[in-house]
Short mmCIF file of C-alpha atoms in Angstrom, two decimals:
data_model
loop_
_atom_site.label_atom_id
_atom_site.label_comp_id
_atom_site.label_asym_id
_atom_site.label_seq_id
_atom_site.Cartn_x
_atom_site.Cartn_y
_atom_site.Cartn_z
CA UNK A 1 -108.26 -55.74 2.78
CA UNK A 2 -108.62 -53.86 6.01
CA UNK A 3 -105.62 -51.52 6.41
CA UNK A 4 -104.92 -48.38 7.96
CA UNK A 5 -100.63 -47.97 10.08
CA UNK A 6 -96.66 -49.51 8.53
CA UNK A 7 -95.13 -47.08 5.71
CA UNK A 8 -97.27 -47.83 2.53
CA UNK A 9 -98.34 -51.21 3.70
CA UNK A 10 -101.63 -52.93 2.63
CA UNK A 11 -104.69 -51.10 2.94
CA UNK A 12 -102.47 -48.37 4.29
CA UNK A 13 -101.42 -47.11 7.64
CA UNK A 14 -99.44 -43.96 8.09
CA UNK A 15 -100.31 -40.97 10.19
CA UNK A 16 -103.78 -41.52 11.74
CA UNK A 17 -104.86 -38.15 10.73
CA UNK A 18 -103.54 -37.22 7.45
CA UNK A 19 -102.72 -40.92 6.23
CA UNK A 20 -103.94 -44.34 7.33
CA UNK A 21 -103.53 -47.43 9.85
CA UNK A 22 -107.94 -59.85 9.45
CA UNK A 23 -109.49 -63.04 10.75
CA UNK A 24 -107.92 -65.56 13.05
CA UNK A 25 -95.22 -34.06 20.32
CA UNK A 26 -95.99 -32.29 22.77
CA UNK A 27 -93.73 -29.07 22.91
CA UNK A 28 -94.17 -28.09 26.55
CA UNK A 29 -90.54 -28.08 28.08
CA UNK A 30 -89.38 -28.81 31.45
CA UNK A 31 -85.98 -27.51 32.99
CA UNK A 32 -84.72 -31.31 33.30
CA UNK A 33 -83.78 -32.79 29.77
CA UNK A 34 -80.93 -34.55 28.57
CA UNK A 35 -79.16 -37.69 29.46
CA UNK A 36 -76.28 -36.06 30.74
CA UNK A 37 -78.03 -34.85 33.93
CA UNK A 38 -78.82 -38.53 35.11
CA UNK A 39 -77.91 -39.21 38.71
CA UNK A 40 -76.08 -41.75 40.46
CA UNK A 41 -76.25 -45.69 40.07
CA UNK A 42 -79.03 -45.99 42.69
CA UNK A 43 -81.54 -45.79 39.87
CA UNK A 44 -80.01 -48.79 37.85
CA UNK A 45 -80.79 -50.84 40.96
CA UNK A 46 -84.50 -50.17 41.06
CA UNK A 47 -86.67 -53.01 39.49
CA UNK A 48 -89.67 -51.66 37.53
CA UNK A 49 -91.51 -54.22 35.35
CA UNK A 50 -94.62 -54.09 33.20
CA UNK A 51 -97.11 -56.63 34.63
CA UNK A 52 -97.12 -59.94 32.76
CA UNK A 53 -100.13 -62.40 32.48
CA UNK A 54 -99.77 -65.94 31.88
CA UNK A 55 -102.87 -66.67 29.60
CA UNK A 56 -105.60 -64.76 27.99
CA UNK A 57 -109.00 -65.80 26.41
CA UNK A 58 -109.95 -65.04 23.05
CA UNK A 59 -113.12 -66.17 21.41
CA UNK A 60 -113.56 -68.83 23.90
CA UNK A 61 -110.00 -70.28 23.45
CA UNK A 62 -107.46 -69.93 26.01
CA UNK A 63 -103.97 -68.46 24.53
CA UNK A 64 -101.04 -69.02 27.01
CA UNK A 65 -98.01 -66.87 26.97
CA UNK A 66 -95.70 -69.62 25.76
CA UNK A 67 -98.09 -69.65 22.68
CA UNK A 68 -96.95 -66.29 21.57
CA UNK A 69 -93.84 -65.12 23.49
CA UNK A 70 -91.18 -67.88 22.83
CA UNK A 71 -87.52 -68.74 23.09
CA UNK A 72 -87.37 -68.81 19.21
CA UNK A 73 -84.82 -66.98 17.30
CA UNK A 74 -87.44 -65.60 14.92
CA UNK A 75 -89.70 -64.44 18.12
CA UNK A 76 -89.96 -60.79 18.53
CA UNK A 77 -93.13 -60.63 20.52
CA UNK A 78 -92.47 -58.86 23.87
CA UNK A 79 -94.80 -59.40 26.91
CA UNK A 80 -95.85 -55.63 26.58
CA UNK A 81 -97.72 -56.81 23.36
CA UNK A 82 -98.82 -60.28 24.71
CA UNK A 83 -100.45 -58.40 27.39
CA UNK A 84 -102.65 -56.67 24.94
CA UNK A 85 -104.32 -59.78 23.43
CA UNK A 86 -107.91 -60.76 24.33
CA UNK A 87 -108.55 -56.93 25.72
CA UNK A 88 -110.81 -56.55 22.55
CA UNK A 89 -111.62 -52.63 22.98
CA UNK A 90 -113.80 -52.99 19.90
CA UNK A 91 -116.33 -55.16 21.93
CA UNK A 92 -116.85 -52.61 24.90
CA UNK A 93 -120.18 -50.73 24.02
CA UNK A 94 -119.39 -47.77 26.38
CA UNK A 95 -115.85 -47.22 24.61
CA UNK A 96 -115.08 -45.18 21.77
CA UNK A 97 -113.85 -47.98 19.54
CA UNK A 98 -116.98 -50.18 20.34
CA UNK A 99 -119.38 -47.16 19.92
CA UNK A 100 -117.87 -46.51 16.33
CA UNK A 101 -117.79 -50.41 15.47
CA UNK A 102 -121.56 -50.50 16.58
CA UNK A 103 -122.58 -47.44 14.62
CA UNK A 104 -120.89 -48.86 11.34
CA UNK A 105 -122.67 -52.21 12.01
CA UNK A 106 -126.05 -50.59 12.15
CA UNK A 107 -125.30 -48.61 9.07
CA UNK A 108 -124.86 -52.08 7.25
CA UNK A 109 -127.70 -53.73 8.90
CA UNK A 110 -129.86 -50.81 7.92
CA UNK A 111 -128.95 -50.44 4.33
CA UNK A 112 -128.16 -54.05 3.46
CA UNK A 113 -131.24 -55.83 5.37
CA UNK A 114 -128.83 -57.60 7.89
CA UNK A 115 -127.24 -59.18 4.74
CA UNK A 116 -123.42 -58.73 6.22
CA UNK A 117 -122.30 -61.29 8.66
CA UNK A 118 -120.03 -59.90 11.80
CA UNK A 119 -116.89 -61.52 12.87
CA UNK A 120 -115.42 -59.76 15.82
CA UNK A 121 -113.64 -62.46 18.22
CA UNK A 122 -111.11 -64.32 15.73
CA UNK A 123 -108.02 -65.20 17.16
CA UNK A 124 -105.26 -62.70 16.07
CA UNK A 125 -102.44 -65.47 15.85
CA UNK A 126 -102.33 -66.46 12.07
CA UNK A 127 -99.98 -68.10 9.62
CA UNK A 128 -97.65 -66.10 7.36
CA UNK A 129 -99.62 -67.81 4.36
CA UNK A 130 -103.12 -66.29 5.75
CA UNK A 131 -101.76 -62.90 6.50
CA UNK A 132 -99.56 -62.43 3.40
CA UNK A 133 -99.68 -65.05 0.77
CA UNK A 134 -103.47 -65.65 0.57
CA UNK A 135 -103.88 -61.82 -0.20
CA UNK A 136 -101.23 -61.66 -2.83
CA UNK A 137 -98.82 -59.59 -0.76
CA UNK A 138 -95.34 -59.79 -2.70
CA UNK A 139 -92.61 -61.71 -1.13
CA UNK A 140 -90.30 -58.78 -0.89
CA UNK A 141 -93.15 -56.22 0.60
CA UNK A 142 -91.92 -54.45 3.43
CA UNK A 143 -94.75 -55.46 5.63
CA UNK A 144 -93.25 -58.89 5.82
CA UNK A 145 -90.06 -57.83 7.36
CA UNK A 146 -89.26 -58.48 11.14
CA UNK A 147 -88.67 -54.84 11.48
CA UNK A 148 -92.34 -54.24 10.84
CA UNK A 149 -94.40 -57.53 12.13
CA UNK A 150 -94.51 -59.52 15.23
CA UNK A 151 -93.68 -62.99 14.45
CA UNK A 152 -94.14 -65.89 16.80
CA UNK A 153 -92.08 -68.21 14.66
CA UNK A 154 -90.93 -68.10 11.02
CA UNK A 155 -94.27 -69.29 10.05
CA UNK A 156 -96.78 -67.67 12.59
CA UNK A 157 -97.40 -64.22 13.44
CA UNK A 158 -100.00 -61.53 15.11
CA UNK A 159 -102.00 -60.40 12.19
CA UNK A 160 -100.95 -57.20 10.77
CA UNK A 161 -104.53 -56.58 9.24
CA UNK A 162 -107.93 -58.11 9.68
CA UNK A 163 -107.59 -59.32 5.82
CA UNK A 164 -105.67 -62.37 7.18
CA UNK A 165 -108.96 -64.11 7.64
CA UNK A 166 -110.46 -63.06 4.16
CA UNK A 167 -109.64 -66.30 2.28
CA UNK A 168 -110.90 -68.76 5.23
CA UNK A 169 -114.20 -66.92 5.28
CA UNK A 170 -114.38 -67.06 1.39
CA UNK A 171 -113.85 -70.99 1.47
CA UNK A 172 -116.56 -71.46 4.10
CA UNK A 173 -119.06 -69.79 1.87
CA UNK A 174 -119.60 -66.36 3.61
CA UNK A 175 -120.37 -63.77 0.72
CA UNK A 176 -121.02 -60.48 2.91
CA UNK A 177 -119.09 -59.90 6.08
CA UNK A 178 -117.40 -57.54 8.32
CA UNK A 179 -114.37 -58.43 10.32
CA UNK A 180 -113.27 -56.32 13.16
CA UNK A 181 -110.35 -56.92 15.57
CA UNK A 182 -107.03 -55.93 16.94
CA UNK A 183 -103.99 -55.86 14.71
CA UNK A 184 -100.43 -55.45 15.55
CA UNK A 185 -97.56 -53.70 13.92
CA UNK A 186 -94.07 -52.56 15.04
CA UNK A 187 -94.23 -48.74 14.70
CA UNK A 188 -93.00 -45.70 15.72
CA UNK A 189 -93.74 -43.71 19.23
CA UNK A 190 -96.14 -40.73 19.07
CA UNK A 191 -99.51 -39.46 19.65
CA UNK A 192 -101.12 -41.17 16.51
CA UNK A 193 -99.11 -44.50 16.56
CA UNK A 194 -99.20 -47.55 18.78
CA UNK A 195 -98.23 -51.17 18.17
CA UNK A 196 -101.82 -52.52 18.75
CA UNK A 197 -104.60 -50.96 17.00
CA UNK A 198 -108.14 -52.22 15.72
CA UNK A 199 -109.32 -52.42 12.07
CA UNK A 200 -112.72 -53.12 10.30
CA UNK A 201 -112.74 -54.94 6.91
CA UNK A 202 -115.79 -55.15 4.69
CA UNK A 203 -116.05 -57.67 2.05
CA UNK A 204 -119.13 -58.13 -0.70
CA UNK A 205 -119.37 -60.97 -3.52
CA UNK A 206 -121.32 -60.46 -6.56
CA UNK A 207 -122.85 -63.03 -8.99
CA UNK A 208 -123.28 -62.65 -12.66
CA UNK A 209 -126.97 -61.84 -12.45
CA UNK A 210 -126.20 -58.86 -10.30
CA UNK A 211 -123.99 -56.81 -12.68
CA UNK A 212 -125.77 -58.35 -16.15
CA UNK A 213 -128.92 -56.65 -15.10
CA UNK A 214 -127.32 -53.40 -15.04
CA UNK A 215 -125.80 -53.42 -18.21
CA UNK A 216 -122.28 -52.89 -16.88
CA UNK A 217 -119.19 -54.76 -16.93
CA UNK A 218 -118.53 -56.57 -13.45
CA UNK A 219 -115.69 -54.34 -12.24
CA UNK A 220 -117.38 -51.22 -13.12
CA UNK A 221 -120.50 -52.59 -11.38
CA UNK A 222 -118.54 -53.49 -8.45
CA UNK A 223 -116.68 -50.25 -8.17
CA UNK A 224 -119.71 -48.20 -8.31
CA UNK A 225 -121.53 -50.22 -5.73
CA UNK A 226 -118.54 -50.05 -3.38
CA UNK A 227 -118.03 -46.15 -3.82
CA UNK A 228 -121.93 -45.62 -3.13
CA UNK A 229 -121.87 -47.95 0.06
CA UNK A 230 -118.71 -46.00 1.57
CA UNK A 231 -119.95 -42.47 0.87
CA UNK A 232 -123.03 -43.23 2.58
CA UNK A 233 -121.06 -44.54 5.62
CA UNK A 234 -118.90 -41.44 5.51
CA UNK A 235 -121.94 -39.22 5.71
CA UNK A 236 -123.22 -41.23 8.46
CA UNK A 237 -119.84 -40.50 10.59
CA UNK A 238 -119.00 -36.96 9.53
CA UNK A 239 -122.34 -35.49 8.08
CA UNK A 240 -122.60 -33.34 4.81
CA UNK A 241 -118.98 -33.21 3.98
CA UNK A 242 -117.16 -32.99 0.60
CA UNK A 243 -115.71 -36.12 -0.53
CA UNK A 244 -113.13 -37.32 -3.28
CA UNK A 245 -111.78 -40.59 -4.43
CA UNK A 246 -108.06 -41.03 -4.96
CA UNK A 247 -106.60 -43.93 -7.19
CA UNK A 248 -103.95 -45.74 -5.34
CA UNK A 249 -102.27 -49.31 -5.16
CA UNK A 250 -103.11 -52.39 -2.82
CA UNK A 251 -101.84 -55.73 -3.63
CA UNK A 252 -105.18 -57.42 -3.42
CA UNK A 253 -107.57 -54.97 -5.15
CA UNK A 254 -107.58 -53.69 -8.66
CA UNK A 255 -108.66 -50.91 -9.15
CA UNK A 256 -107.82 -49.42 -5.74
CA UNK A 257 -109.07 -46.37 -4.18
CA UNK A 258 -108.66 -44.09 -1.37
CA UNK A 259 -111.57 -42.00 0.04
CA UNK A 260 -111.07 -38.59 1.31
CA UNK A 261 -113.37 -36.09 3.17
CA UNK A 262 -112.70 -32.22 3.68
CA UNK A 263 -112.98 -32.01 7.37
CA UNK A 264 -112.03 -28.97 9.71
CA UNK A 265 -110.06 -27.50 6.48
CA UNK A 266 -108.12 -30.48 5.53
CA UNK A 267 -108.60 -33.60 3.36
CA UNK A 268 -108.52 -36.63 5.64
CA UNK A 269 -108.22 -40.00 4.37
CA UNK A 270 -110.95 -42.23 5.62
CA UNK A 271 -110.10 -45.57 4.19
CA UNK A 272 -108.69 -47.79 1.42
CA UNK A 273 -110.93 -50.15 -0.82
CA UNK A 274 -111.05 -51.66 -4.02
CA UNK A 275 -112.24 -54.26 -6.23
CA UNK A 276 -111.09 -57.57 -5.38
CA UNK A 277 -108.29 -59.22 -7.53
CA UNK A 278 -109.72 -61.99 -9.47
CA UNK A 279 -106.85 -64.27 -8.49
CA UNK A 280 -108.21 -64.23 -4.61
CA UNK A 281 -111.63 -65.20 -5.90
CA UNK A 282 -110.29 -67.89 -8.24
CA UNK A 283 -108.32 -69.50 -5.53
CA UNK A 284 -111.30 -69.71 -3.42
CA UNK A 285 -113.88 -71.11 -5.78
CA UNK A 286 -115.50 -68.13 -6.99
CA UNK A 287 -113.87 -67.54 -10.65
CA UNK A 288 -117.38 -66.64 -11.88
CA UNK A 289 -117.83 -63.77 -9.36
CA UNK A 290 -116.61 -60.19 -8.68
CA UNK A 291 -116.28 -58.68 -5.24
CA UNK A 292 -115.24 -55.37 -3.30
CA UNK A 293 -113.34 -54.96 -0.18
CA UNK A 294 -112.54 -52.15 2.24
CA UNK A 295 -110.72 -51.53 5.40
CA UNK A 296 -110.58 -48.85 7.99
CA UNK A 297 -108.90 -48.12 11.20
CA UNK A 298 -111.13 -47.70 14.13
CA UNK A 299 -108.53 -45.58 16.10
CA UNK A 300 -107.94 -43.13 13.25
CA UNK A 301 -111.68 -42.45 12.89
CA UNK A 302 -112.42 -42.34 16.52
CA UNK A 303 -109.78 -39.75 17.31
CA UNK A 304 -111.10 -37.33 14.95
CA UNK A 305 -114.94 -38.12 15.74
CA UNK A 306 -114.44 -37.92 19.57
CA UNK A 307 -111.40 -35.52 19.40
CA UNK A 308 -109.25 -37.91 21.26
CA UNK A 309 -105.65 -36.33 21.16
CA UNK A 310 -103.39 -39.22 21.98
CA UNK A 311 -103.73 -42.87 21.02
CA UNK A 312 -102.80 -44.25 24.24
CA UNK A 313 -106.06 -43.07 26.07
CA UNK A 314 -107.99 -45.79 24.21
CA UNK A 315 -105.99 -48.16 26.50
CA UNK A 316 -106.63 -45.79 29.78
CA UNK A 317 -108.93 -47.35 32.71
CA UNK A 318 -108.77 -44.00 34.18
CA UNK A 319 -112.55 -43.01 35.08
CA UNK A 320 -111.93 -39.79 33.82
CA UNK A 321 -111.56 -41.20 30.33
CA UNK A 322 -114.01 -44.11 30.39
CA UNK A 323 -116.90 -42.18 32.10
CA UNK A 324 -116.97 -39.82 29.33
CA UNK A 325 -118.49 -42.37 26.65
CA UNK A 326 -121.79 -44.01 26.51
CA UNK A 327 -123.35 -46.65 24.44
CA UNK A 328 -124.63 -45.22 21.08
CA UNK A 329 -123.38 -41.95 21.66
CA UNK A 330 -121.43 -41.28 18.68
CA UNK A 331 -119.14 -38.15 18.41
CA UNK A 332 -119.10 -37.06 21.96
CA UNK A 333 -116.30 -34.81 22.41
CA UNK A 334 -113.80 -35.68 24.82
CA UNK A 335 -112.71 -33.40 27.52
CA UNK A 336 -109.13 -33.14 28.32
CA UNK A 337 -108.12 -33.96 31.89
CA UNK A 338 -104.37 -34.54 31.73
CA UNK A 339 -102.23 -31.50 32.37
CA UNK A 340 -99.39 -33.36 33.54
CA UNK A 341 -96.13 -32.15 31.94
CA UNK A 342 -93.69 -34.34 29.78
CA UNK A 343 -89.99 -34.90 30.88
CA UNK A 344 -87.68 -35.03 27.93
CA UNK A 345 -84.49 -37.23 27.69
CA UNK A 346 -81.86 -37.37 25.28
CA UNK A 347 -79.76 -40.31 24.04
CA UNK A 348 -77.11 -40.51 21.57
CA UNK A 349 -75.15 -43.47 20.17
CA UNK A 350 -73.25 -44.76 17.12
CA UNK A 351 -75.48 -46.92 14.95
CA UNK A 352 -74.55 -50.20 13.07
CA UNK A 353 -75.67 -51.46 9.64
CA UNK A 354 -78.62 -53.58 11.35
CA UNK A 355 -80.01 -50.77 13.37
CA UNK A 356 -83.50 -49.72 12.59
CA UNK A 357 -85.80 -46.99 14.44
CA UNK A 358 -88.70 -49.31 15.01
CA UNK A 359 -86.20 -51.73 16.85
CA UNK A 360 -84.92 -48.88 18.99
CA UNK A 361 -88.85 -47.93 19.66
CA UNK A 362 -89.67 -51.55 20.85
CA UNK A 363 -86.59 -51.35 23.46
CA UNK A 364 -88.19 -47.99 24.79
CA UNK A 365 -91.69 -49.28 24.73
CA UNK A 366 -90.49 -52.26 26.63
CA UNK A 367 -89.14 -50.59 29.39
CA UNK A 368 -91.47 -47.34 29.52
CA UNK A 369 -94.70 -48.93 28.32
CA UNK A 370 -97.23 -46.12 27.75
CA UNK A 371 -95.18 -43.52 29.67
CA UNK A 372 -93.15 -43.22 26.53
CA UNK A 373 -95.31 -40.34 24.66
CA UNK A 374 -92.74 -39.85 21.70
CA UNK A 375 -89.33 -40.88 20.37
CA UNK A 376 -88.01 -38.34 17.98
CA UNK A 377 -85.00 -38.24 15.89
CA UNK A 378 -83.27 -34.74 16.44
CA UNK A 379 -79.72 -35.40 15.17
CA UNK A 380 -78.19 -37.58 12.60
CA UNK A 381 -74.62 -37.17 11.23
CA UNK A 382 -71.82 -39.23 9.74
CA UNK A 383 -68.01 -38.52 10.96
CA UNK A 384 -64.99 -38.71 8.77
CA UNK A 385 -64.57 -42.49 9.34
CA UNK A 386 -68.08 -43.35 8.20
CA UNK A 387 -69.69 -43.71 11.57
CA UNK A 388 -73.25 -42.35 11.90
CA UNK A 389 -74.33 -41.29 15.06
CA UNK A 390 -78.15 -40.75 15.89
CA UNK A 391 -79.73 -38.54 18.89
CA UNK A 392 -83.27 -39.24 19.82
CA UNK A 393 -85.36 -37.41 22.34
CA UNK A 394 -87.55 -39.40 24.31
CA UNK A 395 -90.69 -37.68 25.90
CA UNK A 396 -91.81 -39.40 28.95
CA UNK A 397 -95.50 -38.45 30.42
CA UNK A 398 -98.22 -40.11 32.16
CA UNK A 399 -101.82 -39.10 31.42
CA UNK A 400 -103.11 -39.92 34.84
CA UNK A 401 -100.29 -38.52 37.26
CA UNK A 402 -97.10 -36.55 37.65
CA UNK A 403 -93.92 -38.53 36.88
CA UNK A 404 -91.12 -38.11 39.42
CA UNK A 405 -87.58 -37.34 38.54
CA UNK A 406 -86.35 -40.53 40.08
CA UNK A 407 -88.60 -42.82 37.94
CA UNK A 408 -87.87 -40.92 34.84
CA UNK A 409 -83.97 -41.23 35.53
CA UNK A 410 -84.62 -44.94 36.32
CA UNK A 411 -86.38 -45.68 33.15
CA UNK A 412 -83.73 -43.63 30.97
CA UNK A 413 -80.86 -45.69 32.59
CA UNK A 414 -82.63 -48.75 31.59
CA UNK A 415 -83.13 -47.61 27.98
CA UNK A 416 -79.42 -46.77 27.69
CA UNK A 417 -78.50 -50.23 29.19
CA UNK A 418 -81.02 -52.03 26.72
CA UNK A 419 -79.97 -50.25 23.56
CA UNK A 420 -76.46 -51.06 24.32
CA UNK A 421 -76.91 -54.62 24.97
CA UNK A 422 -79.81 -55.41 22.65
CA UNK A 423 -78.98 -53.17 19.63
CA UNK A 424 -75.38 -53.51 19.74
CA UNK A 425 -74.71 -49.77 19.53
CA UNK A 426 -72.41 -47.55 21.22
CA UNK A 427 -73.77 -45.08 23.60
CA UNK A 428 -71.92 -41.62 23.06
#
C-alpha cells in the first residue's frame, strides 16, 4: 500500500506538496522564447544523446539493458529510465532520501522493539499480477494503462509502488515489515514530478489475541493502532504540528485514510494508509488475522523537510548539493546554489485521438533529460473542422551551468522531429 504520484492511483500520488506520490514553474523569462526563432539546420545535425549503460546490479542480481528495454510492441521503457535502475538513492546515508529512510527506521526500531523487518533492495521488475492483481487494483484502473506505467512486456513492468511485494512477503510468513525502493510512473514534467521516485510501505499483521484483549472489534483495533503509529511518526518528522485524518479510498484497504498536517500555514498530505482488505489476507493464508498498511513518498517528505525546491536535485552529483547533507542530520535546510536562468521554447501541433500529454512528456524527457524543467499546456483550441491544437511551453534549465542558445535550439529541433514522428501529430 505504499503510494504517493499518477492521478488518483493507489496510495495516491499527485502534487508532492499539496497531494501525494513495492517489492521485487519558474517564471523568470528570457528574451529568447518561442520555436519560431529557431535558427538554421546546423542544429539538426548535432548529435546529443543520454549516456546509456548496458547493465546494472540490484540486490546482488545483474540486470541487463535487454531485460528492460526490449524490441517488444508493448515495451515503453526508454534508456533514460533504465539508466536509473540500481542507483538506489534511498540507501545512501548522506543523501536526503537515505537520511529520511534511516530516521523512519529508527522510529520503528525504537517504538516496536526491532520487530519490523526491512527490505530495501528488492528488484523493481515485477509482474502485472504482483503489481496490480494481488493488491486488488481493478482491471480498469487508470494506473494499469500504458500511458501511466512502464511496461517491459504485456505481463512484466517496472513497479509503480512498493506494494508490488506485499503478497510475496506475506506468503513467506513476514508479519511486520517496511519496504523501501525506487518506483516508476510515466508522468508530467515539473518541479515536483519525476518518472522515478522512492516509496516506503509499512505493514503489520495482528492475531486474534491482540484485539480480543482490547475489547474492540478487529477493524477498529487495527485502525486505532495504525493512527497512533503514524501520528507518532509525523511528530518525529515535523514536530508538534496539528494533524487531521481524512477518509479516502484505496483498492487494497478498507477503511482508508490520509494523514494531513498543518505545516507552514497549509494542510499537507503526508501519507495514505488503511486497514488491509480481508481478501488480501485470505489469499495469503491469514484468514483469521487483521492488518494495517501505510505508504509514503520519500521525495515528497524530503522536499518539505529539507526545503529542496526541485525534484531533479535528488539525482544531482554536484558537490554543491551533495556536500550539504550528512548522515543522521534530518531537516538540514538546502541552500540554493543555482541561479541559472531558464529558456522557454513553444511548440504547437494538431493532436490526434491517441495523443496523451504523458506520451509528449516522454518524448521531451527522452531528448532533453533533466534539462527539461517544466512542460506546460498554454493554449488549447478546436477549429471549425473539429481539429484540436495544443501549444506547449517547454522550460529548459540546468541546475549546474548556463545553457547555450545552440544546445537549446538543438534540443528543440529534436523535440519537434520526434513529436511529429513518434506521436503522429502535425506541427503548426
